[in-house]
Amino acid sequence: MVYTVIFEVDIKNNQILFFHTGSLSVKLKAGVLYDYEDFLEQFIIDNVYEEEKIYLYQNFNIEALRSASVNKRENITCDFRLRPEGNREYRWFTMSLMLPHGAGGAVGAILDIHEKKIHELEMQHQASHDAMTNLLNRQAFERAVFSYFMQGEKTGAYCLMDVDNFKLVNDTRGHAYGDIVLMKIAKILTENTPKRTIIARYGGDEFCMFFPGIDRAEQLEPVLIKILENVRKEEFDGMQLSVSVGVSFYPKHYTEEKNSIGKYADVALYKAKESGKDSYCFYSEEMGEF
């Protein structure tokens, strides 16, 4: 089915003229002038994926077009999901507008890019996620946490965790079963942490979690206790496993030195291991520097 839509917008007079409406909508007719703002609002309300309605309107409302034209912006392009008339599922489209006519007008198109976009998203996912556990990888985790800092957010808890005696798992059950252990623990983490938690497989048997908005031990302890309990009671082919966790806080343990907050968490993790494993430890100045 052909969904391509081609149109021209008279920015000055708030009108839109369609040259080709494809199969996107039976309501639109080629060669007929429509009120542009009315068309855009109805199109968004009827067809566009809920989370992208505001995003699309902010970029393409008539005042945004007039501003773009006055500022000599050459084009506006946005990818979004919509459900064409008669379809049950959303597909990816791109809406592109070129402004070659100064303040007077613009030409645009709505194109189906579903297959290309899905492939692009799959490639992005593969680049940012650990293939085994489907958690974020180390690089993506660090980007996400740094982005949180740069947004001016005030607090957060940084946790570094690893599996106690994991070498024994690989030595006695083999590396294939070691992978199963890591996948089970990843599932425990995702099921026992708040939705906003950023979770990653940091490498080997190490995991990392960042809890936005948490800056006190008493806020985090119930979550850590639940994680430790669930790992302890999980079935691991007759083995009882445990994890240890080191915790540091943002901004208290954050400096301009790269990943300083992670290094403080690592010091706390070492102390948790030293105190007998199967435990968590919050960094304090008495533990010294990393």
PDB file of C-alpha atoms in Angstrom:
ATOM      1  CA  MET A   1       0.000   0.000   0.000  1.00  0.00           C
ATOM      2  CA  VAL A   2       1.381   3.445  -0.963  1.00  0.00           C
ATOM      3  CA  TYR A   3       1.332   5.977   1.863  1.00  0.00           C
ATOM      4  CA  THR A   4       3.365   8.797   0.302  1.00  0.00           C
ATOM      5  CA  VAL A   5       1.776  12.233   0.709  1.00  0.00           C
ATOM      6  CA  ILE A   6       3.052  15.301  -1.176  1.00  0.00           C
ATOM      7  CA  PHE A   7       1.819  18.809  -0.386  1.00  0.00           C
ATOM      8  CA  GLU A   8       2.521  22.526  -0.464  1.00  0.00           C
ATOM      9  CA  VAL A   9       1.968  24.929   2.430  1.00  0.00           C
ATOM     10  CA  ASP A  10       1.067  28.577   2.016  1.00  0.00           C
ATOM     11  CA  ILE A  11       2.642  29.732   5.263  1.00  0.00           C
ATOM     12  CA  LYS A  12       1.441  33.303   4.990  1.00  0.00           C
ATOM     13  CA  ASN A  13      -2.225  32.333   4.551  1.00  0.00           C
ATOM     14  CA  ASN A  14      -2.226  29.156   6.659  1.00  0.00           C
ATOM     15  CA  GLN A  15      -3.308  26.871   3.819  1.00  0.00           C
ATOM     16  CA  ILE A  16      -2.223  23.466   2.554  1.00  0.00           C
ATOM     17  CA  LEU A  17      -2.684  21.998  -0.944  1.00  0.00           C
ATOM     18  CA  PHE A  18      -2.192  18.262  -1.552  1.00  0.00           C
ATOM     19  CA  PHE A  19      -0.725  17.007  -4.822  1.00  0.00           C
ATOM     20  CA  HIS A  20      -0.825  13.353  -3.810  1.00  0.00           C
ATOM     21  CA  THR A  21      -2.524  11.800  -0.779  1.00  0.00           C
ATOM     22  CA  GLY A  22      -1.589   8.147  -1.358  1.00  0.00           C
ATOM     23  CA  SER A  23      -3.446   5.711   0.883  1.00  0.00           C
ATOM     24  CA  LEU A  24      -2.748   7.534   4.115  1.00  0.00           C
ATOM     25  CA  SER A  25      -6.229   9.018   4.349  1.00  0.00           C
ATOM     26  CA  VAL A  26      -9.436   8.793   2.353  1.00  0.00           C
ATOM     27  CA  LYS A  27     -10.549  12.155   3.737  1.00  0.00           C
ATOM     28  CA  LEU A  28      -7.871  14.212   1.994  1.00  0.00           C
ATOM     29  CA  LYS A  29      -8.333  15.154  -1.656  1.00  0.00           C
ATOM     30  CA  ALA A  30      -5.650  16.269  -4.083  1.00  0.00           C
ATOM     31  CA  GLY A  31      -6.157  19.738  -5.539  1.00  0.00           C
ATOM     32  CA  VAL A  32      -8.262  20.992  -2.637  1.00  0.00           C
ATOM     33  CA  LEU A  33      -7.140  23.792  -0.307  1.00  0.00           C
ATOM     34  CA  TYR A  34      -7.391  23.069   3.412  1.00  0.00           C
ATOM     35  CA  ASP A  35      -6.752  25.147   6.513  1.00  0.00           C
ATOM     36  CA  TYR A  36      -3.217  24.014   7.447  1.00  0.00           C
ATOM     37  CA  GLU A  37      -3.507  24.315  11.231  1.00  0.00           C
ATOM     38  CA  ASP A  38      -6.859  22.484  11.231  1.00  0.00           C
ATOM     39  CA  PHE A  39      -5.385  19.711   9.080  1.00  0.00           C
ATOM     40  CA  LEU A  40      -2.305  19.343  11.309  1.00  0.00           C
ATOM     41  CA  GLU A  41      -4.261  19.192  14.556  1.00  0.00           C
ATOM     42  CA  GLN A  42      -6.776  16.657  13.239  1.00  0.00           C
ATOM     43  CA  PHE A  43      -4.073  14.572  11.583  1.00  0.00           C
ATOM     44  CA  ILE A  44      -2.128  14.387  14.844  1.00  0.00           C
ATOM     45  CA  ILE A  45      -5.184  13.661  17.003  1.00  0.00           C
ATOM     46  CA  ASP A  46      -6.517  10.915  14.720  1.00  0.00           C
ATOM     47  CA  ASN A  47      -3.346   9.141  13.618  1.00  0.00           C
ATOM     48  CA  VAL A  48      -0.137   9.910  15.517  1.00  0.00           C
ATOM     49  CA  TYR A  49       1.294   7.780  18.333  1.00  0.00           C
ATOM     50  CA  GLU A  50       0.385   9.372  21.669  1.00  0.00           C
ATOM     51  CA  GLU A  51       3.929  10.016  22.907  1.00  0.00           C
ATOM     52  CA  GLU A  52       4.869  11.833  19.692  1.00  0.00           C
ATOM     53  CA  LYS A  53       1.833  14.114  19.247  1.00  0.00           C
ATOM     54  CA  ILE A  54       3.335  17.106  21.075  1.00  0.00           C
ATOM     55  CA  TYR A  55       6.744  16.623  19.430  1.00  0.00           C
ATOM     56  CA  LEU A  56       5.228  16.700  15.939  1.00  0.00           C
ATOM     57  CA  TYR A  57       2.981  19.669  16.644  1.00  0.00           C
ATOM     58  CA  GLN A  58       5.811  21.724  18.164  1.00  0.00           C
ATOM     59  CA  ASN A  59       7.866  21.288  14.998  1.00  0.00           C
ATOM     60  CA  PHE A  60       5.166  21.778  12.372  1.00  0.00           C
ATOM     61  CA  ASN A  61       2.512  24.165  13.701  1.00  0.00           C
ATOM     62  CA  ILE A  62       2.016  27.276  11.572  1.00  0.00           C
ATOM     63  CA  GLU A  63       3.892  29.579  13.949  1.00  0.00           C
ATOM     64  CA  ALA A  64       6.874  27.185  13.956  1.00  0.00           C
ATOM     65  CA  LEU A  65       6.867  27.267  10.143  1.00  0.00           C
ATOM     66  CA  ARG A  66       6.710  31.048  10.057  1.00  0.00           C
ATOM     67  CA  SER A  67       9.560  31.293  12.530  1.00  0.00           C
ATOM     68  CA  ALA A  68      11.644  28.795  10.541  1.00  0.00           C
ATOM     69  CA  SER A  69      11.011  30.712   7.336  1.00  0.00           C
ATOM     70  CA  VAL A  70      11.910  34.092   8.856  1.00  0.00           C
ATOM     71  CA  ASN A  71      15.103  32.584  10.269  1.00  0.00           C
ATOM     72  CA  LYS A  72      15.937  31.147   6.825  1.00  0.00           C
ATOM     73  CA  ARG A  73      15.805  27.569   7.988  1.00  0.00           C
ATOM     74  CA  GLU A  74      15.936  25.376   4.895  1.00  0.00           C
ATOM     75  CA  ASN A  75      14.111  22.274   6.103  1.00  0.00           C
ATOM     76  CA  ILE A  76      12.281  20.606   8.989  1.00  0.00           C
ATOM     77  CA  THR A  77      12.230  16.830   9.356  1.00  0.00           C
ATOM     78  CA  CYS A  78      10.723  14.614  12.048  1.00  0.00           C
ATOM     79  CA  ASP A  79      10.309  10.855  12.377  1.00  0.00           C
ATOM     80  CA  PHE A  80       7.192   9.643  14.167  1.00  0.00           C
ATOM     81  CA  ARG A  81       4.753   6.760  14.385  1.00  0.00           C
ATOM     82  CA  LEU A  82       1.237   6.900  13.057  1.00  0.00           C
ATOM     83  CA  ARG A  83      -1.571   4.507  12.274  1.00  0.00           C
ATOM     84  CA  PRO A  84      -2.851   4.932   8.694  1.00  0.00           C
ATOM     85  CA  GLU A  85      -6.608   4.677   8.264  1.00  0.00           C
ATOM     86  CA  GLY A  86      -7.681   1.044   8.198  1.00  0.00           C
ATOM     87  CA  ASN A  87      -4.500  -0.159   9.965  1.00  0.00           C
ATOM     88  CA  ARG A  88      -4.391  -1.625  13.453  1.00  0.00           C
ATOM     89  CA  GLU A  89      -0.668  -1.162  13.899  1.00  0.00           C
ATOM     90  CA  TYR A  90       1.501   1.933  13.993  1.00  0.00           C
ATOM     91  CA  ARG A  91       4.168   2.422  11.346  1.00  0.00           C
ATOM     92  CA  TRP A  92       7.150   4.759  11.228  1.00  0.00           C
ATOM     93  CA  PHE A  93       6.876   7.790   8.948  1.00  0.00           C
ATOM     94  CA  THR A  94       8.921  10.896   8.368  1.00  0.00           C
ATOM     95  CA  MET A  95       7.447  14.332   7.709  1.00  0.00           C
ATOM     96  CA  SER A  96       9.793  16.617   5.812  1.00  0.00           C
ATOM     97  CA  LEU A  97       9.271  20.228   4.837  1.00  0.00           C
ATOM     98  CA  MET A  98      11.515  22.331   2.610  1.00  0.00           C
ATOM     99  CA  LEU A  99      11.247  26.113   2.682  1.00  0.00           C
ATOM    100  CA  PRO A 100      12.613  27.373  -0.662  1.00  0.00           C
ATOM    101  CA  HIS A 101      10.133  30.191  -1.092  1.00  0.00           C
ATOM    102  CA  GLY A 102      11.117  32.536   1.703  1.00  0.00           C
ATOM    103  CA  ALA A 103       8.283  33.546   3.998  1.00  0.00           C
ATOM    104  CA  GLY A 104       5.653  32.640   1.436  1.00  0.00           C
ATOM    105  CA  GLY A 105       5.517  28.870   1.172  1.00  0.00           C
ATOM    106  CA  ALA A 106       7.028  25.448   1.598  1.00  0.00           C
ATOM    107  CA  VAL A 107       6.795  22.028  -0.017  1.00  0.00           C
ATOM    108  CA  GLY A 108       6.619  18.837   1.981  1.00  0.00           C
ATOM    109  CA  ALA A 109       6.088  15.113   2.065  1.00  0.00           C
ATOM    110  CA  ILE A 110       5.030  12.400   4.480  1.00  0.00           C
ATOM    111  CA  LEU A 111       6.891   9.179   3.673  1.00  0.00           C
ATOM    112  CA  ASP A 112       6.645   5.635   4.995  1.00  0.00           C
ATOM    113  CA  ILE A 113      10.084   4.695   6.408  1.00  0.00           C
ATOM    114  CA  HIS A 114       8.956   1.789   8.575  1.00  0.00           C
ATOM    115  CA  GLU A 115      11.366  -0.957   7.433  1.00  0.00           C
ATOM    116  CA  LYS A 116      14.344   1.403   7.331  1.00  0.00           C
ATOM    117  CA  LYS A 117      13.530   2.824  10.780  1.00  0.00           C
ATOM    118  CA  ILE A 118      13.054  -0.589  12.380  1.00  0.00           C
ATOM    119  CA  HIS A 119      16.438  -1.676  11.018  1.00  0.00           C
ATOM    120  CA  GLU A 120      18.017   1.548  12.300  1.00  0.00           C
ATOM    121  CA  LEU A 121      16.500   1.076  15.767  1.00  0.00           C
ATOM    122  CA  GLU A 122      17.664  -2.538  15.869  1.00  0.00           C
ATOM    123  CA  MET A 123      21.194  -1.464  15.019  1.00  0.00           C
ATOM    124  CA  GLN A 124      21.089   1.237  17.708  1.00  0.00           C
ATOM    125  CA  HIS A 125      19.837  -1.305  20.238  1.00  0.00           C
ATOM    126  CA  GLN A 126      22.612  -3.735  19.384  1.00  0.00           C
ATOM    127  CA  ALA A 127      25.204  -0.973  19.722  1.00  0.00           C
ATOM    128  CA  SER A 128      23.965   0.094  23.166  1.00  0.00           C
ATOM    129  CA  HIS A 129      22.905  -3.201  24.779  1.00  0.00           C
ATOM    130  CA  ASP A 130      24.632  -6.320  26.022  1.00  0.00           C
ATOM    131  CA  ALA A 131      23.621  -9.152  23.691  1.00  0.00           C
ATOM    132  CA  MET A 132      23.325 -11.751  26.465  1.00  0.00           C
ATOM    133  CA  THR A 133      21.336  -9.930  29.163  1.00  0.00           C
ATOM    134  CA  ASN A 134      19.693  -7.236  27.000  1.00  0.00           C
ATOM    135  CA  LEU A 135      20.764  -4.662  29.593  1.00  0.00           C
ATOM    136  CA  LEU A 136      22.634  -1.519  28.611  1.00  0.00           C
ATOM    137  CA  ASN A 137      26.325  -2.029  27.952  1.00  0.00           C
ATOM    138  CA  ARG A 138      29.015  -0.098  29.805  1.00  0.00           C
ATOM    139  CA  GLN A 139      29.364   2.731  27.271  1.00  0.00           C
ATOM    140  CA  ALA A 140      25.608   3.303  26.984  1.00  0.00           C
ATOM    141  CA  PHE A 141      25.232   3.239  30.776  1.00  0.00           C
ATOM    142  CA  GLU A 142      27.920   5.868  31.249  1.00  0.00           C
ATOM    143  CA  ARG A 143      26.329   8.061  28.566  1.00  0.00           C
ATOM    144  CA  ALA A 144      22.913   7.764  30.210  1.00  0.00           C
ATOM    145  CA  VAL A 145      24.230   8.621  33.679  1.00  0.00           C
ATOM    146  CA  PHE A 146      26.346  11.515  32.392  1.00  0.00           C
ATOM    147  CA  SER A 147      23.322  12.839  30.507  1.00  0.00           C
ATOM    148  CA  TYR A 148      21.369  12.727  33.783  1.00  0.00           C
ATOM    149  CA  PHE A 149      24.067  14.812  35.462  1.00  0.00           C
ATOM    150  CA  MET A 150      24.091  17.332  32.604  1.00  0.00           C
ATOM    151  CA  GLN A 151      20.320  17.828  32.862  1.00  0.00           C
ATOM    152  CA  GLY A 152      20.872  19.480  36.216  1.00  0.00           C
ATOM    153  CA  GLU A 153      19.229  16.715  38.235  1.00  0.00           C
ATOM    154  CA  LYS A 154      20.071  16.955  41.908  1.00  0.00           C
ATOM    155  CA  THR A 155      20.573  13.464  43.325  1.00  0.00           C
ATOM    156  CA  GLY A 156      21.198   9.822  42.501  1.00  0.00           C
ATOM    157  CA  ALA A 157      22.677   6.583  43.835  1.00  0.00           C
ATOM    158  CA  TYR A 158      25.373   4.735  41.893  1.00  0.00           C
ATOM    159  CA  CYS A 159      25.682   0.993  42.574  1.00  0.00           C
ATOM    160  CA  LEU A 160      28.414  -1.359  41.412  1.00  0.00           C
ATOM    161  CA  MET A 161      27.587  -5.051  41.906  1.00  0.00           C
ATOM    162  CA  ASP A 162      29.250  -8.346  41.121  1.00  0.00           C
ATOM    163  CA  VAL A 163      28.538 -12.028  41.654  1.00  0.00           C
ATOM    164  CA  ASP A 164      30.371 -13.578  44.584  1.00  0.00           C
ATOM    165  CA  ASN A 165      32.638 -16.493  43.639  1.00  0.00           C
ATOM    166  CA  PHE A 166      31.529 -16.389  40.018  1.00  0.00           C
ATOM    167  CA  LYS A 167      34.732 -18.092  38.899  1.00  0.00           C
ATOM    168  CA  LEU A 168      33.525 -21.188  40.757  1.00  0.00           C
ATOM    169  CA  VAL A 169      30.390 -21.252  38.585  1.00  0.00           C
ATOM    170  CA  ASN A 170      32.410 -21.257  35.379  1.00  0.00           C
ATOM    171  CA  ASP A 171      34.902 -23.793  36.740  1.00  0.00           C
ATOM    172  CA  THR A 172      32.295 -26.293  37.978  1.00  0.00           C
ATOM    173  CA  ARG A 173      29.342 -25.752  35.606  1.00  0.00           C
ATOM    174  CA  GLY A 174      31.046 -24.345  32.531  1.00  0.00           C
ATOM    175  CA  HIS A 175      30.887 -20.961  30.831  1.00  0.00           C
ATOM    176  CA  ALA A 176      27.554 -21.714  29.162  1.00  0.00           C
ATOM    177  CA  TYR A 177      25.897 -22.105  32.547  1.00  0.00           C
ATOM    178  CA  GLY A 178      27.768 -19.029  33.751  1.00  0.00           C
ATOM    179  CA  ASP A 179      25.943 -17.114  31.028  1.00  0.00           C
ATOM    180  CA  ILE A 180      22.605 -18.462  32.298  1.00  0.00           C
ATOM    181  CA  VAL A 181      23.485 -17.232  35.802  1.00  0.00           C
ATOM    182  CA  LEU A 182      24.154 -13.728  34.464  1.00  0.00           C
ATOM    183  CA  MET A 183      20.852 -13.699  32.574  1.00  0.00           C
ATOM    184  CA  LYS A 184      18.951 -14.778  35.688  1.00  0.00           C
ATOM    185  CA  ILE A 185      20.579 -12.072  37.771  1.00  0.00           C
ATOM    186  CA  ALA A 186      19.830  -9.463  35.088  1.00  0.00           C
ATOM    187  CA  LYS A 187      16.164 -10.497  35.288  1.00  0.00           C
ATOM    188  CA  ILE A 188      16.199 -10.140  39.081  1.00  0.00           C
ATOM    189  CA  LEU A 189      17.601  -6.608  38.754  1.00  0.00           C
ATOM    190  CA  THR A 190      15.025  -5.465  36.216  1.00  0.00           C
ATOM    191  CA  GLU A 191      12.143  -6.951  38.224  1.00  0.00           C
ATOM    192  CA  ASN A 192      13.182  -5.558  41.613  1.00  0.00           C
ATOM    193  CA  THR A 193      14.189  -1.971  40.885  1.00  0.00           C
ATOM    194  CA  PRO A 194      12.095   1.177  40.234  1.00  0.00           C
ATOM    195  CA  LYS A 195      11.169   1.926  36.615  1.00  0.00           C
ATOM    196  CA  ARG A 196      13.554   4.873  36.288  1.00  0.00           C
ATOM    197  CA  THR A 197      16.576   2.808  37.319  1.00  0.00           C
ATOM    198  CA  ILE A 198      19.374   2.671  34.741  1.00  0.00           C
ATOM    199  CA  ILE A 199      20.798  -0.857  34.709  1.00  0.00           C
ATOM    200  CA  ALA A 200      23.777  -2.247  32.818  1.00  0.00           C
ATOM    201  CA  ARG A 201      25.979  -5.261  32.522  1.00  0.00           C
ATOM    202  CA  TYR A 202      29.273  -3.545  33.142  1.00  0.00           C
ATOM    203  CA  GLY A 203      31.437  -6.427  31.983  1.00  0.00           C
ATOM    204  CA  GLY A 204      32.170  -9.996  33.078  1.00  0.00           C
ATOM    205  CA  ASP A 205      30.095 -10.670  36.212  1.00  0.00           C
ATOM    206  CA  GLU A 206      29.780  -6.958  37.071  1.00  0.00           C
ATOM    207  CA  PHE A 207      26.516  -5.042  36.921  1.00  0.00           C
ATOM    208  CA  CYS A 208      25.884  -1.367  37.495  1.00  0.00           C
ATOM    209  CA  MET A 209      22.729   0.477  38.539  1.00  0.00           C
ATOM    210  CA  PHE A 210      21.923   4.143  38.862  1.00  0.00           C
ATOM    211  CA  PHE A 211      18.904   5.231  40.898  1.00  0.00           C
ATOM    212  CA  PRO A 212      17.766   8.785  40.012  1.00  0.00           C
ATOM    213  CA  GLY A 213      16.514  10.905  42.891  1.00  0.00           C
ATOM    214  CA  ILE A 214      17.974   8.764  45.702  1.00  0.00           C
ATOM    215  CA  ASP A 215      20.612  10.303  47.959  1.00  0.00           C
ATOM    216  CA  ARG A 216      20.258   8.512  51.300  1.00  0.00           C
ATOM    217  CA  ALA A 217      21.079   4.981  52.410  1.00  0.00           C
ATOM    218  CA  GLU A 218      17.664   4.422  53.986  1.00  0.00           C
ATOM    219  CA  GLN A 219      15.972   5.135  50.650  1.00  0.00           C
ATOM    220  CA  LEU A 220      17.999   2.496  48.849  1.00  0.00           C
ATOM    221  CA  GLU A 221      18.340  -0.236  51.491  1.00  0.00           C
ATOM    222  CA  PRO A 222      14.920  -1.882  50.879  1.00  0.00           C
ATOM    223  CA  VAL A 223      15.753  -2.296  47.166  1.00  0.00           C
ATOM    224  CA  LEU A 224      19.197  -3.733  47.862  1.00  0.00           C
ATOM    225  CA  ILE A 225      17.847  -6.123  50.491  1.00  0.00           C
ATOM    226  CA  LYS A 226      15.251  -7.391  48.015  1.00  0.00           C
ATOM    227  CA  ILE A 227      17.896  -7.925  45.313  1.00  0.00           C
ATOM    228  CA  LEU A 228      20.201  -9.838  47.651  1.00  0.00           C
ATOM    229  CA  GLU A 229      17.326 -11.984  48.936  1.00  0.00           C
ATOM    230  CA  ASN A 230      16.098 -12.851  45.438  1.00  0.00           C
ATOM    231  CA  VAL A 231      19.577 -13.812  44.250  1.00  0.00           C
ATOM    232  CA  ARG A 232      20.086 -15.920  47.362  1.00  0.00           C
ATOM    233  CA  LYS A 233      16.874 -17.913  46.858  1.00  0.00           C
ATOM    234  CA  GLU A 234      17.161 -18.271  43.059  1.00  0.00           C
ATOM    235  CA  GLU A 235      17.752 -21.784  41.707  1.00  0.00           C
ATOM    236  CA  PHE A 236      21.231 -22.069  40.195  1.00  0.00           C
ATOM    237  CA  ASP A 237      21.584 -25.769  39.396  1.00  0.00           C
ATOM    238  CA  GLY A 238      22.021 -26.706  43.038  1.00  0.00           C
ATOM    239  CA  MET A 239      24.372 -23.812  43.812  1.00  0.00           C
ATOM    240  CA  GLN A 240      23.508 -21.000  46.211  1.00  0.00           C
ATOM    241  CA  LEU A 241      24.902 -17.750  44.897  1.00  0.00           C
ATOM    242  CA  SER A 242      25.082 -14.249  46.257  1.00  0.00           C
ATOM    243  CA  VAL A 243      26.060 -10.770  45.147  1.00  0.00           C
ATOM    244  CA  SER A 244      27.902  -7.851  46.721  1.00  0.00           C
ATOM    245  CA  VAL A 245      27.117  -4.178  46.114  1.00  0.00           C
ATOM    246  CA  GLY A 246      29.048  -0.951  46.597  1.00  0.00           C
ATOM    247  CA  VAL A 247      27.191   2.360  46.630  1.00  0.00           C
ATOM    248  CA  SER A 248      28.180   5.998  46.155  1.00  0.00           C
ATOM    249  CA  PHE A 249      25.939   9.053  45.870  1.00  0.00           C
ATOM    250  CA  TYR A 250      25.566  11.940  43.466  1.00  0.00           C
ATOM    251  CA  PRO A 251      26.564  14.731  43.905  1.00  0.00           C
ATOM    252  CA  LYS A 252      28.363  13.921  47.196  1.00  0.00           C
ATOM    253  CA  HIS A 253      30.872  11.556  45.566  1.00  0.00           C
ATOM    254  CA  TYR A 254      31.041  13.178  42.149  1.00  0.00           C
ATOM    255  CA  THR A 255      34.054  15.162  40.988  1.00  0.00           C
ATOM    256  CA  GLU A 256      35.309  16.316  37.615  1.00  0.00           C
ATOM    257  CA  GLU A 257      37.648  13.325  37.448  1.00  0.00           C
ATOM    258  CA  LYS A 258      36.283  10.791  34.967  1.00  0.00           C
ATOM    259  CA  ASN A 259      33.897   8.284  36.582  1.00  0.00           C
ATOM    260  CA  SER A 260      34.906   9.315  40.096  1.00  0.00           C
ATOM    261  CA  ILE A 261      31.480   8.318  41.373  1.00  0.00           C
ATOM    262  CA  GLY A 262      32.002   4.830  39.964  1.00  0.00           C
ATOM    263  CA  LYS A 263      35.406   4.581  41.598  1.00  0.00           C
ATOM    264  CA  TYR A 264      33.959   5.458  44.995  1.00  0.00           C
ATOM    265  CA  ALA A 265      31.333   2.756  44.475  1.00  0.00           C
ATOM    266  CA  ASP A 266      34.150   0.339  43.638  1.00  0.00           C
ATOM    267  CA  VAL A 267      35.867   1.116  46.945  1.00  0.00           C
ATOM    268  CA  ALA A 268      32.587   0.405  48.749  1.00  0.00           C
ATOM    269  CA  LEU A 269      32.197  -2.849  46.785  1.00  0.00           C
ATOM    270  CA  TYR A 270      35.651  -3.944  47.903  1.00  0.00           C
ATOM    271  CA  LYS A 271      34.638  -3.303  51.523  1.00  0.00           C
ATOM    272  CA  ALA A 272      31.446  -5.340  51.050  1.00  0.00           C
ATOM    273  CA  LYS A 273      33.526  -8.239  49.715  1.00  0.00           C
ATOM    274  CA  GLU A 274      36.027  -7.850  52.529  1.00  0.00           C
ATOM    275  CA  SER A 275      33.301  -8.000  55.173  1.00  0.00           C
ATOM    276  CA  GLY A 276      32.092 -11.423  54.040  1.00  0.00           C
ATOM    277  CA  LYS A 277      30.271 -10.893  50.707  1.00  0.00           C
ATOM    278  CA  ASP A 278      26.492 -11.297  50.176  1.00  0.00           C
ATOM    279  CA  SER A 279      26.128  -7.718  51.384  1.00  0.00           C
ATOM    280  CA  TYR A 280      26.037  -4.070  50.411  1.00  0.00           C
ATOM    281  CA  CYS A 281      28.174  -1.173  51.562  1.00  0.00           C
ATOM    282  CA  PHE A 282      27.766   2.594  51.289  1.00  0.00           C
ATOM    283  CA  TYR A 283      30.917   4.595  50.658  1.00  0.00           C
ATOM    284  CA  SER A 284      32.192   6.757  53.520  1.00  0.00           C
ATOM    285  CA  GLU A 285      35.301   8.922  53.825  1.00  0.00           C
ATOM    286  CA  GLU A 286      36.787   6.496  56.342  1.00  0.00           C
ATOM    287  CA  MET A 287      37.289   4.005  53.500  1.00  0.00           C
ATOM    288  CA  GLY A 288      39.838   6.287  51.871  1.00  0.00           C
ATOM    289  CA  GLU A 289      40.311   7.320  48.266  1.00  0.00           C
ATOM    290  CA  PHE A 290      40.187   5.065  45.224  1.00  0.00           C
TER     291      PHE A 290
END
